[in-house]
Amino acid sequence: MTETTHTQTTPDGAFRPHEARSPEYRLAANALRGLRQDLFHDAFAYRPMHRRGVDGPLTGRLSGRTREYAAWAPHLLVAGAGVLAMLAAWASADGSLWAPMAAVLALAPVLLTLVRPIGAFWLSLAATAASSMFVGTFGDWPWQPGGFVAHLTVLTVVAIRTRPRTAAWMWVLTAVYASVVEAAFGHRFSNDSAPMLVVSALALLAVTVWHIRREAEQTVTAQQTVTAHERSRRTLLEERTTIARELHDVVAHHMSVVAIQAEAAPYRVQDPPPELAKAFATIRENAVAALTELRRVLGVVRAEDYEAPDAPQPTLADLDTLLANVREAGLAVEKVVTGAVRELPPGVELSAYRIVQEALSNTLRHAPGASARVEVGHVLGGLGLRIVNGPPPGPSLVKPGDHPATTHERGLRPPPSMGAGHGITGMRERVSMLNGEMTAGPTEDGGYEVAVFLPVAMGTGRADDSGAGA
């Protein structure tokens, strides 16, 4: 005889070892798997309750030992509920010899929730059965007064320490226990399962709502953190793009000067050697190629609405014009220059100008009506800047014309729209680009101060852009 084995195959010929389970079967299997994971797997694992944080709005106001005790408030609350259950069990025993055991059976599960929460639930069910057998009365079955308080406390504490699914399974098993006891002994005793199931359901529902609310808050906090990080990163990239666009004009100017001088240099020498003329031609070609690449880079970092400026990038020589515009916007500002004024590299002067501009814009935004002071120090190793503003006056002391919001009504353009930066972030990027140092923070009188040092090597200044004149 030949034994034939029948196998099932899918329409495409692939082997299928078993039939696909129905949705009901998968739902039941997942439910039983969740029950096993929540209440049977490592049921008596050691999971101590952690101390409470003391950074809350109430505990943060405490000090000394009171604050240390506040960290143990949840433990003391659970212990107090256990003592209450113990006293109820002792009183319900009515002087019986089993009263001490009933008190211990009520106290032990509650205290166990502090270190082994799932094990405390199983111990509470076992203690409920034991206390009903030894000290049970006809009027309280299957939960004696002490056991009622203890089991309700255990359900609530364990639900708080675990998750809503575990709370649901504990309530279901409590209902199953109550149904079994009712079926076995309901004809002999009055049953108090209904009050237990109703009260515990309300308690677990409240805990579940608390869990959901806390998880929602954590999710929102995490999303806000991610959003803030992305916003900070985007701000940083935008500021670097702005700096790149501005420095393009400076670099392009110097490369243009190099190209013009390289083209004109052979004509400044009578009968130049061919090698020299070829070298200058190569320099000019490289300068023109560099200008072409710079334009391509600018096209990459240029925003869609970017318009190339008609005027050259500003320098410290344009600082007086900036301060005049700021004064028209309602900010009383003075300038102090110390040291021997000298020409600095265009990148340094542009960054210094933008830093002063952004600092004054922040003053207009955040301290309307305050006075400001701009200090420019030409020192041996570089350039020092200090922009400080006083505290803003009270609302009643701010004149209508001093608030930056009124400048639109007067047809003026306030400096905030001119800065095109992002406050402290933009300043730090410019200072970091030049390997400088910067500090920013509030002053003792309630104002704000920005201090910057931009290093400049000795002998470094503006390049000669006079062209190729003889």
Short mmCIF file of C-alpha atoms in Angstrom, two decimals:
data_model
loop_
_atom_site.label_atom_id
_atom_site.label_comp_id
_atom_site.label_asym_id
_atom_site.label_seq_id
_atom_site.Cartn_x
_atom_site.Cartn_y
_atom_site.Cartn_z
CA MET A 1 0.00 0.00 0.00
CA THR A 2 1.08 3.51 -0.67
CA GLU A 3 0.43 6.11 2.01
CA THR A 4 -0.73 9.41 0.64
CA THR A 5 -0.17 12.63 2.59
CA HIS A 6 -2.50 15.53 1.84
CA THR A 7 -1.11 19.00 2.30
CA GLN A 8 -2.83 22.30 1.91
CA THR A 9 -1.43 24.86 -0.43
CA THR A 10 -2.30 28.45 -1.10
CA PRO A 11 -3.57 29.49 -4.56
CA ASP A 12 -0.03 30.39 -5.58
CA GLY A 13 1.25 26.95 -4.64
CA ALA A 14 2.99 27.90 -1.38
CA PHE A 15 2.74 25.48 1.53
CA ARG A 16 0.31 26.45 4.28
CA PRO A 17 0.70 24.24 7.37
CA HIS A 18 -2.55 25.23 9.11
CA GLU A 19 -5.70 27.16 8.63
CA ALA A 20 -5.75 30.86 9.55
CA ARG A 21 -7.33 31.42 12.95
CA SER A 22 -10.54 33.37 13.26
CA PRO A 23 -10.53 36.91 14.72
CA GLU A 24 -12.37 35.65 17.79
CA TYR A 25 -9.73 33.01 18.42
CA ARG A 26 -6.90 35.53 18.05
CA LEU A 27 -8.67 37.93 20.39
CA ALA A 28 -9.10 35.26 23.04
CA ALA A 29 -5.50 34.08 22.63
CA ASN A 30 -4.18 37.61 23.02
CA ALA A 31 -6.36 38.13 26.09
CA LEU A 32 -5.08 34.96 27.75
CA ARG A 33 -1.52 35.90 26.84
CA GLY A 34 -2.03 39.30 28.47
CA LEU A 35 -3.46 37.63 31.58
CA ARG A 36 -0.44 35.34 31.82
CA GLN A 37 2.00 38.20 31.37
CA ASP A 38 0.28 40.54 33.83
CA LEU A 39 -0.72 38.26 36.72
CA PHE A 40 1.19 34.98 36.39
CA HIS A 41 4.62 35.72 34.93
CA ASP A 42 6.96 36.77 37.77
CA ALA A 43 3.96 37.38 39.99
CA PHE A 44 6.13 37.70 43.11
CA ALA A 45 8.95 39.67 41.48
CA TYR A 46 10.57 42.30 43.67
CA ARG A 47 9.34 45.72 42.51
CA PRO A 48 9.76 48.23 45.33
CA MET A 49 7.75 51.44 45.29
CA HIS A 50 10.04 54.37 44.56
CA ARG A 51 10.16 57.51 46.61
CA ARG A 52 8.02 60.38 45.46
CA GLY A 53 9.63 63.34 43.76
CA VAL A 54 9.80 66.53 45.78
CA ASP A 55 9.86 68.94 42.84
CA GLY A 56 6.11 69.49 42.71
CA PRO A 57 4.32 72.79 43.32
CA LEU A 58 3.52 71.83 46.94
CA THR A 59 6.48 69.69 48.00
CA GLY A 60 8.87 72.14 46.39
CA ARG A 61 7.95 74.71 49.02
CA LEU A 62 8.92 72.44 51.90
CA SER A 63 12.37 72.41 53.41
CA GLY A 64 14.52 70.34 55.70
CA ARG A 65 13.22 67.10 57.17
CA THR A 66 9.66 67.93 56.16
CA ARG A 67 10.68 67.70 52.53
CA GLU A 68 12.43 64.37 53.15
CA TYR A 69 9.34 62.97 54.83
CA ALA A 70 7.18 64.15 51.93
CA ALA A 71 9.12 61.80 49.64
CA TRP A 72 7.79 58.85 51.68
CA ALA A 73 4.18 60.09 51.68
CA PRO A 74 2.88 57.31 49.34
CA HIS A 75 4.44 54.61 51.54
CA LEU A 76 2.95 56.13 54.67
CA LEU A 77 -0.46 56.39 53.00
CA VAL A 78 -0.43 52.70 52.03
CA ALA A 79 0.74 51.73 55.52
CA GLY A 80 -2.08 53.81 57.02
CA ALA A 81 -4.63 52.02 54.84
CA GLY A 82 -3.17 48.70 56.01
CA VAL A 83 -3.50 49.70 59.66
CA LEU A 84 -7.11 50.71 59.01
CA ALA A 85 -7.82 47.30 57.47
CA MET A 86 -6.13 45.58 60.41
CA LEU A 87 -8.24 47.48 62.96
CA ALA A 88 -11.40 46.68 61.02
CA ALA A 89 -10.50 42.98 60.96
CA TRP A 90 -9.71 42.96 64.67
CA ALA A 91 -12.97 44.67 65.52
CA SER A 92 -15.03 42.35 63.35
CA ALA A 93 -13.52 39.29 65.07
CA ASP A 94 -15.30 40.42 68.24
CA GLY A 95 -12.74 39.10 70.70
CA SER A 96 -12.31 35.76 68.95
CA LEU A 97 -9.12 33.77 69.29
CA TRP A 98 -8.71 34.18 65.54
CA ALA A 99 -8.66 37.98 65.80
CA PRO A 100 -4.84 38.31 65.61
CA MET A 101 -4.72 36.09 62.54
CA ALA A 102 -7.54 38.07 60.90
CA ALA A 103 -5.65 41.31 61.60
CA VAL A 104 -2.46 39.91 60.07
CA LEU A 105 -4.33 38.60 57.02
CA ALA A 106 -5.75 42.08 56.45
CA LEU A 107 -2.45 43.94 56.98
CA ALA A 108 -0.03 41.68 55.10
CA PRO A 109 -1.42 42.04 51.55
CA VAL A 110 -1.57 45.82 51.85
CA LEU A 111 2.05 46.11 52.99
CA LEU A 112 3.15 43.64 50.31
CA THR A 113 1.98 46.05 47.61
CA LEU A 114 5.00 48.21 48.47
CA VAL A 115 7.47 45.59 47.22
CA ARG A 116 5.60 42.84 45.30
CA PRO A 117 2.40 44.34 43.86
CA ILE A 118 1.15 41.38 41.78
CA GLY A 119 1.93 38.95 44.57
CA ALA A 120 -0.02 41.18 46.93
CA PHE A 121 -3.16 40.68 44.80
CA TRP A 122 -2.92 36.90 44.97
CA LEU A 123 -2.18 37.04 48.69
CA SER A 124 -5.23 39.27 49.17
CA LEU A 125 -7.49 36.70 47.49
CA ALA A 126 -5.98 33.92 49.59
CA ALA A 127 -6.29 35.99 52.78
CA THR A 128 -9.91 36.76 51.92
CA ALA A 129 -10.73 33.06 51.66
CA ALA A 130 -8.83 32.19 54.85
CA SER A 131 -10.37 34.96 56.96
CA SER A 132 -13.86 34.02 55.73
CA MET A 133 -13.33 30.41 56.78
CA PHE A 134 -12.01 31.13 60.27
CA VAL A 135 -13.67 34.36 61.39
CA GLY A 136 -16.44 34.78 58.82
CA THR A 137 -19.95 35.75 59.85
CA PHE A 138 -23.27 35.16 58.18
CA GLY A 139 -23.69 38.85 57.37
CA ASP A 140 -20.33 39.38 55.66
CA TRP A 141 -19.40 36.90 52.97
CA PRO A 142 -16.96 36.45 51.31
CA TRP A 143 -15.32 39.73 52.38
CA GLN A 144 -15.14 40.49 56.05
CA PRO A 145 -14.83 44.20 56.97
CA GLY A 146 -11.05 44.02 57.27
CA GLY A 147 -10.72 41.94 54.13
CA PHE A 148 -13.04 44.33 52.26
CA VAL A 149 -10.83 47.33 53.08
CA ALA A 150 -7.64 45.36 52.45
CA HIS A 151 -8.68 43.96 49.06
CA LEU A 152 -10.02 47.31 47.86
CA THR A 153 -6.75 48.97 48.89
CA VAL A 154 -4.70 46.27 47.18
CA LEU A 155 -6.64 46.61 43.94
CA THR A 156 -6.22 50.38 43.93
CA VAL A 157 -2.50 50.42 44.81
CA VAL A 158 -1.62 47.65 42.35
CA ALA A 159 -3.60 49.39 39.60
CA ILE A 160 -1.68 52.60 40.26
CA ARG A 161 1.65 50.79 40.16
CA THR A 162 0.94 48.72 37.01
CA ARG A 163 -1.27 49.55 34.03
CA PRO A 164 -4.96 49.62 33.11
CA ARG A 165 -4.94 46.12 31.56
CA THR A 166 -3.67 44.64 34.80
CA ALA A 167 -6.39 46.48 36.72
CA ALA A 168 -9.02 45.02 34.40
CA TRP A 169 -7.72 41.48 34.88
CA MET A 170 -7.66 41.88 38.68
CA TRP A 171 -11.26 43.05 38.67
CA VAL A 172 -12.30 40.11 36.45
CA LEU A 173 -10.60 37.58 38.73
CA THR A 174 -12.22 39.23 41.75
CA ALA A 175 -15.61 38.87 40.04
CA VAL A 176 -14.85 35.22 39.23
CA TYR A 177 -13.92 34.56 42.85
CA ALA A 178 -17.13 36.23 44.01
CA SER A 179 -19.21 34.17 41.55
CA VAL A 180 -17.61 30.89 42.67
CA VAL A 181 -18.21 31.68 46.33
CA GLU A 182 -21.79 32.71 45.60
CA ALA A 183 -22.45 29.47 43.72
CA ALA A 184 -20.92 27.34 46.46
CA PHE A 185 -22.09 29.07 49.64
CA GLY A 186 -24.75 31.54 48.55
CA HIS A 187 -27.53 29.49 50.11
CA ARG A 188 -25.95 29.75 53.56
CA PHE A 189 -24.60 33.30 53.81
CA SER A 190 -25.57 36.76 52.70
CA ASN A 191 -23.23 37.95 49.96
CA ASP A 192 -21.42 41.32 49.89
CA SER A 193 -19.80 40.78 46.48
CA ALA A 194 -21.93 43.41 44.77
CA PRO A 195 -20.66 46.30 46.92
CA MET A 196 -17.08 45.09 46.43
CA LEU A 197 -17.41 44.85 42.66
CA VAL A 198 -19.14 48.22 42.32
CA VAL A 199 -16.77 50.14 44.59
CA SER A 200 -13.66 48.49 43.15
CA ALA A 201 -14.88 49.16 39.60
CA LEU A 202 -15.27 52.85 40.40
CA ALA A 203 -11.83 52.97 42.05
CA LEU A 204 -10.15 51.17 39.15
CA LEU A 205 -11.96 53.36 36.65
CA ALA A 206 -10.62 56.46 38.41
CA VAL A 207 -7.10 54.99 38.39
CA THR A 208 -7.41 54.12 34.69
CA VAL A 209 -8.47 57.66 33.85
CA TRP A 210 -5.49 58.93 35.82
CA HIS A 211 -3.18 56.60 33.88
CA ILE A 212 -4.58 57.74 30.54
CA ARG A 213 -4.25 61.40 31.51
CA ARG A 214 -0.68 60.94 32.69
CA GLU A 215 0.31 59.08 29.52
CA ALA A 216 -1.31 61.82 27.45
CA GLU A 217 0.65 64.46 29.35
CA GLN A 218 3.88 62.51 28.87
CA THR A 219 3.14 62.15 25.16
CA VAL A 220 2.43 65.85 24.83
CA THR A 221 5.59 66.70 26.78
CA ALA A 222 7.66 64.41 24.57
CA GLN A 223 6.15 65.93 21.44
CA GLN A 224 6.78 69.42 22.74
CA THR A 225 10.38 68.50 23.49
CA VAL A 226 10.85 67.11 20.00
CA THR A 227 9.14 70.14 18.49
CA ALA A 228 11.31 72.51 20.52
CA HIS A 229 14.42 70.62 19.46
CA GLU A 230 13.40 70.72 15.81
CA ARG A 231 12.50 74.40 16.09
CA SER A 232 15.89 75.14 17.65
CA ARG A 233 17.63 73.13 14.94
CA ARG A 234 15.66 74.87 12.20
CA THR A 235 16.43 78.26 13.74
CA LEU A 236 20.12 77.39 13.82
CA LEU A 237 20.10 76.30 10.18
CA GLU A 238 18.20 79.41 9.11
CA GLU A 239 20.67 81.63 10.94
CA ARG A 240 23.63 79.86 9.37
CA THR A 241 22.01 80.26 5.96
CA THR A 242 21.58 83.98 6.58
CA ILE A 243 25.23 84.31 7.61
CA ALA A 244 26.31 82.38 4.51
CA ARG A 245 24.32 84.69 2.25
CA GLU A 246 25.81 87.77 3.87
CA LEU A 247 29.38 86.48 3.78
CA HIS A 248 28.92 85.59 0.13
CA ASP A 249 28.85 89.28 -0.73
CA VAL A 250 32.04 89.89 1.23
CA VAL A 251 33.91 86.95 -0.31
CA ALA A 252 32.63 87.72 -3.80
CA HIS A 253 33.92 91.29 -3.50
CA HIS A 254 37.42 90.09 -2.60
CA MET A 255 37.44 87.52 -5.40
CA SER A 256 36.37 90.19 -7.86
CA VAL A 257 39.27 92.37 -6.72
CA VAL A 258 41.66 89.44 -7.19
CA ALA A 259 40.35 88.81 -10.70
CA ILE A 260 40.64 92.48 -11.69
CA GLN A 261 44.16 92.85 -10.25
CA ALA A 262 45.30 89.62 -11.92
CA GLU A 263 43.99 90.84 -15.26
CA ALA A 264 45.57 94.29 -14.91
CA ALA A 265 48.92 93.22 -13.43
CA PRO A 266 50.65 92.26 -16.73
CA TYR A 267 49.93 95.73 -18.13
CA ARG A 268 51.76 97.35 -15.21
CA VAL A 269 55.04 95.70 -16.22
CA GLN A 270 56.83 96.57 -19.46
CA ASP A 271 57.41 93.47 -21.62
CA PRO A 272 56.33 90.92 -18.96
CA PRO A 273 57.75 87.42 -19.39
CA PRO A 274 55.27 84.91 -20.88
CA GLU A 275 55.43 82.81 -17.73
CA LEU A 276 54.32 85.79 -15.62
CA ALA A 277 51.47 86.65 -17.98
CA LYS A 278 50.36 83.02 -17.98
CA ALA A 279 50.47 82.89 -14.16
CA PHE A 280 48.31 86.01 -13.85
CA ALA A 281 45.88 84.60 -16.42
CA THR A 282 45.62 81.41 -14.39
CA ILE A 283 44.97 83.42 -11.23
CA ARG A 284 42.20 85.33 -12.99
CA GLU A 285 40.63 82.13 -14.34
CA ASN A 286 40.64 80.57 -10.86
CA ALA A 287 39.12 83.70 -9.33
CA VAL A 288 36.33 83.76 -11.94
CA ALA A 289 35.71 80.02 -11.38
CA ALA A 290 35.54 80.62 -7.64
CA LEU A 291 33.00 83.41 -8.18
CA THR A 292 30.90 81.05 -10.31
CA GLU A 293 30.95 78.40 -7.57
CA LEU A 294 30.03 81.00 -4.97
CA ARG A 295 26.98 81.97 -6.98
CA ARG A 296 25.96 78.32 -7.16
CA VAL A 297 26.33 77.92 -3.41
CA LEU A 298 24.30 81.05 -2.85
CA GLY A 299 21.59 79.61 -5.08
CA VAL A 300 21.43 76.51 -2.87
CA VAL A 301 21.10 78.40 0.42
CA ARG A 302 18.92 81.19 -0.94
CA ALA A 303 15.33 81.22 0.29
CA GLU A 304 12.49 81.35 -2.22
CA ASP A 305 11.64 84.92 -1.30
CA TYR A 306 15.26 86.07 -1.01
CA GLU A 307 16.20 89.22 -2.86
CA ALA A 308 19.82 90.18 -3.27
CA PRO A 309 20.59 93.47 -1.51
CA ASP A 310 21.25 96.50 -3.66
CA ALA A 311 23.69 98.04 -1.17
CA PRO A 312 26.92 96.49 0.16
CA GLN A 313 26.84 94.62 3.43
CA PRO A 314 26.99 97.00 6.41
CA THR A 315 30.06 97.66 8.51
CA LEU A 316 30.81 99.46 11.76
CA ALA A 317 30.90 102.71 9.77
CA ASP A 318 27.13 102.31 9.32
CA LEU A 319 26.52 101.96 13.05
CA ASP A 320 25.47 105.61 13.46
CA THR A 321 22.72 105.14 10.86
CA LEU A 322 21.47 102.07 12.72
CA LEU A 323 21.40 103.95 16.04
CA ALA A 324 19.52 106.83 14.46
CA ASN A 325 16.88 104.41 13.18
CA VAL A 326 16.64 102.84 16.62
CA ARG A 327 16.13 106.23 18.25
CA GLU A 328 13.31 106.94 15.83
CA ALA A 329 11.71 103.68 16.94
CA GLY A 330 11.61 104.98 20.52
CA LEU A 331 14.78 103.57 22.11
CA ALA A 332 17.14 105.96 23.86
CA VAL A 333 20.60 104.64 22.97
CA GLU A 334 24.10 106.03 23.27
CA LYS A 335 27.34 104.86 21.69
CA VAL A 336 30.79 104.87 23.26
CA VAL A 337 33.91 104.03 21.23
CA THR A 338 37.21 103.35 22.97
CA GLY A 339 40.65 102.53 21.63
CA ALA A 340 42.31 103.40 18.34
CA VAL A 341 39.75 102.96 15.57
CA ARG A 342 41.15 100.92 12.71
CA GLU A 343 39.86 99.05 9.72
CA LEU A 344 38.95 95.44 10.42
CA PRO A 345 38.26 92.48 8.12
CA PRO A 346 34.86 92.86 6.44
CA GLY A 347 33.57 89.63 8.02
CA VAL A 348 34.37 90.92 11.50
CA GLU A 349 32.76 94.30 10.88
CA LEU A 350 29.65 92.69 9.36
CA SER A 351 29.27 90.31 12.32
CA ALA A 352 29.81 93.13 14.81
CA TYR A 353 27.18 95.25 13.08
CA ARG A 354 24.65 92.38 13.06
CA ILE A 355 25.29 91.59 16.73
CA VAL A 356 24.63 95.19 17.76
CA GLN A 357 21.57 95.28 15.51
CA GLU A 358 20.10 92.10 16.97
CA ALA A 359 20.81 93.12 20.56
CA LEU A 360 19.03 96.45 20.07
CA SER A 361 16.14 94.68 18.34
CA ASN A 362 15.77 92.40 21.35
CA THR A 363 15.72 95.45 23.59
CA LEU A 364 12.86 96.92 21.59
CA ARG A 365 10.97 93.63 21.72
CA HIS A 366 11.42 92.71 25.37
CA ALA A 367 12.16 96.00 27.15
CA PRO A 368 10.12 98.73 25.45
CA GLY A 369 10.86 102.13 26.88
CA ALA A 370 14.21 101.13 28.36
CA SER A 371 17.48 102.90 27.55
CA ALA A 372 20.45 101.15 25.94
CA ARG A 373 24.18 101.68 25.66
CA VAL A 374 26.49 100.38 22.91
CA GLU A 375 30.20 100.17 23.69
CA VAL A 376 32.72 99.43 20.93
CA GLY A 377 36.27 98.77 22.08
CA HIS A 378 39.18 98.52 19.65
CA VAL A 379 41.76 96.56 21.62
CA LEU A 380 45.10 95.08 20.70
CA GLY A 381 43.87 91.54 19.96
CA GLY A 382 40.50 92.23 18.42
CA LEU A 383 37.18 94.01 18.83
CA GLY A 384 35.07 94.18 21.98
CA LEU A 385 31.33 94.86 22.02
CA ARG A 386 29.02 95.47 24.95
CA ILE A 387 25.33 96.17 24.51
CA VAL A 388 23.43 96.69 27.73
CA ASN A 389 19.92 97.95 28.38
CA GLY A 390 18.24 98.99 31.58
CA PRO A 391 15.06 97.49 33.03
CA PRO A 392 11.83 98.35 31.23
CA PRO A 393 9.77 101.00 32.99
CA GLY A 394 6.34 100.29 34.38
CA PRO A 395 3.44 100.19 31.92
CA SER A 396 2.29 103.62 33.06
CA LEU A 397 5.74 105.11 32.37
CA VAL A 398 5.99 103.96 28.75
CA LYS A 399 5.05 106.73 26.36
CA PRO A 400 2.90 105.76 23.39
CA GLY A 401 5.66 106.76 21.00
CA ASP A 402 8.25 104.68 22.86
CA HIS A 403 6.64 101.30 22.27
CA PRO A 404 7.84 99.52 19.14
CA ALA A 405 4.29 98.55 18.24
CA THR A 406 3.48 102.21 17.56
CA THR A 407 6.22 102.62 15.00
CA HIS A 408 4.05 101.06 12.34
CA GLU A 409 1.44 103.74 12.98
CA ARG A 410 4.10 106.43 12.47
CA GLY A 411 5.34 104.85 9.24
CA LEU A 412 8.73 103.82 10.66
CA ARG A 413 10.40 100.48 10.30
CA PRO A 414 11.76 99.21 13.62
CA PRO A 415 15.07 97.39 13.76
CA PRO A 416 13.52 93.96 14.58
CA SER A 417 12.59 93.61 10.93
CA MET A 418 16.14 94.58 9.95
CA GLY A 419 17.94 92.06 12.11
CA ALA A 420 16.67 89.04 10.16
CA GLY A 421 18.14 86.89 12.90
CA HIS A 422 16.99 84.79 15.79
CA GLY A 423 18.26 86.67 18.80
CA ILE A 424 20.88 85.04 20.97
CA THR A 425 21.17 82.04 18.62
CA GLY A 426 22.22 84.22 15.70
CA MET A 427 24.70 86.16 17.82
CA ARG A 428 26.34 83.00 19.10
CA GLU A 429 26.65 81.59 15.59
CA ARG A 430 28.40 84.70 14.34
CA VAL A 431 30.75 84.78 17.32
CA SER A 432 31.49 81.06 17.01
CA MET A 433 32.25 81.50 13.29
CA LEU A 434 34.98 84.00 14.19
CA ASN A 435 36.30 81.95 17.17
CA GLY A 436 35.19 84.68 19.53
CA GLU A 437 33.64 84.70 22.98
CA MET A 438 30.21 85.83 24.09
CA THR A 439 28.25 86.15 27.30
CA ALA A 440 24.62 87.16 27.63
CA GLY A 441 22.42 87.45 30.68
CA PRO A 442 20.40 89.70 32.96
CA THR A 443 22.04 92.46 34.96
CA GLU A 444 21.62 93.19 38.65
CA ASP A 445 19.28 96.11 38.02
CA GLY A 446 16.87 94.02 35.93
CA GLY A 447 18.27 94.85 32.50
CA TYR A 448 20.15 92.68 30.02
CA GLU A 449 23.74 92.64 28.82
CA VAL A 450 25.47 91.14 25.79
CA ALA A 451 29.27 91.12 25.82
CA VAL A 452 31.27 89.92 22.80
CA PHE A 453 34.94 89.69 21.90
CA LEU A 454 35.94 89.05 18.29
CA PRO A 455 39.62 88.24 17.85
CA VAL A 456 41.51 89.91 15.00
CA ALA A 457 45.09 89.00 14.14
CA MET A 458 47.59 91.81 14.15
CA GLY A 459 48.10 93.39 10.75
CA THR A 460 44.80 92.04 9.44
CA GLY A 461 42.50 94.62 7.99
CA ARG A 462 40.57 95.44 4.87
CA ALA A 463 42.07 94.16 1.68
CA ASP A 464 43.13 96.74 -0.84
CA ASP A 465 40.16 97.06 -3.15
CA SER A 466 41.47 100.05 -5.07
CA GLY A 467 41.65 97.95 -8.19
CA ALA A 468 44.55 97.82 -10.53
CA GLY A 469 45.36 101.44 -10.75
CA ALA A 470 48.91 102.42 -11.42
#
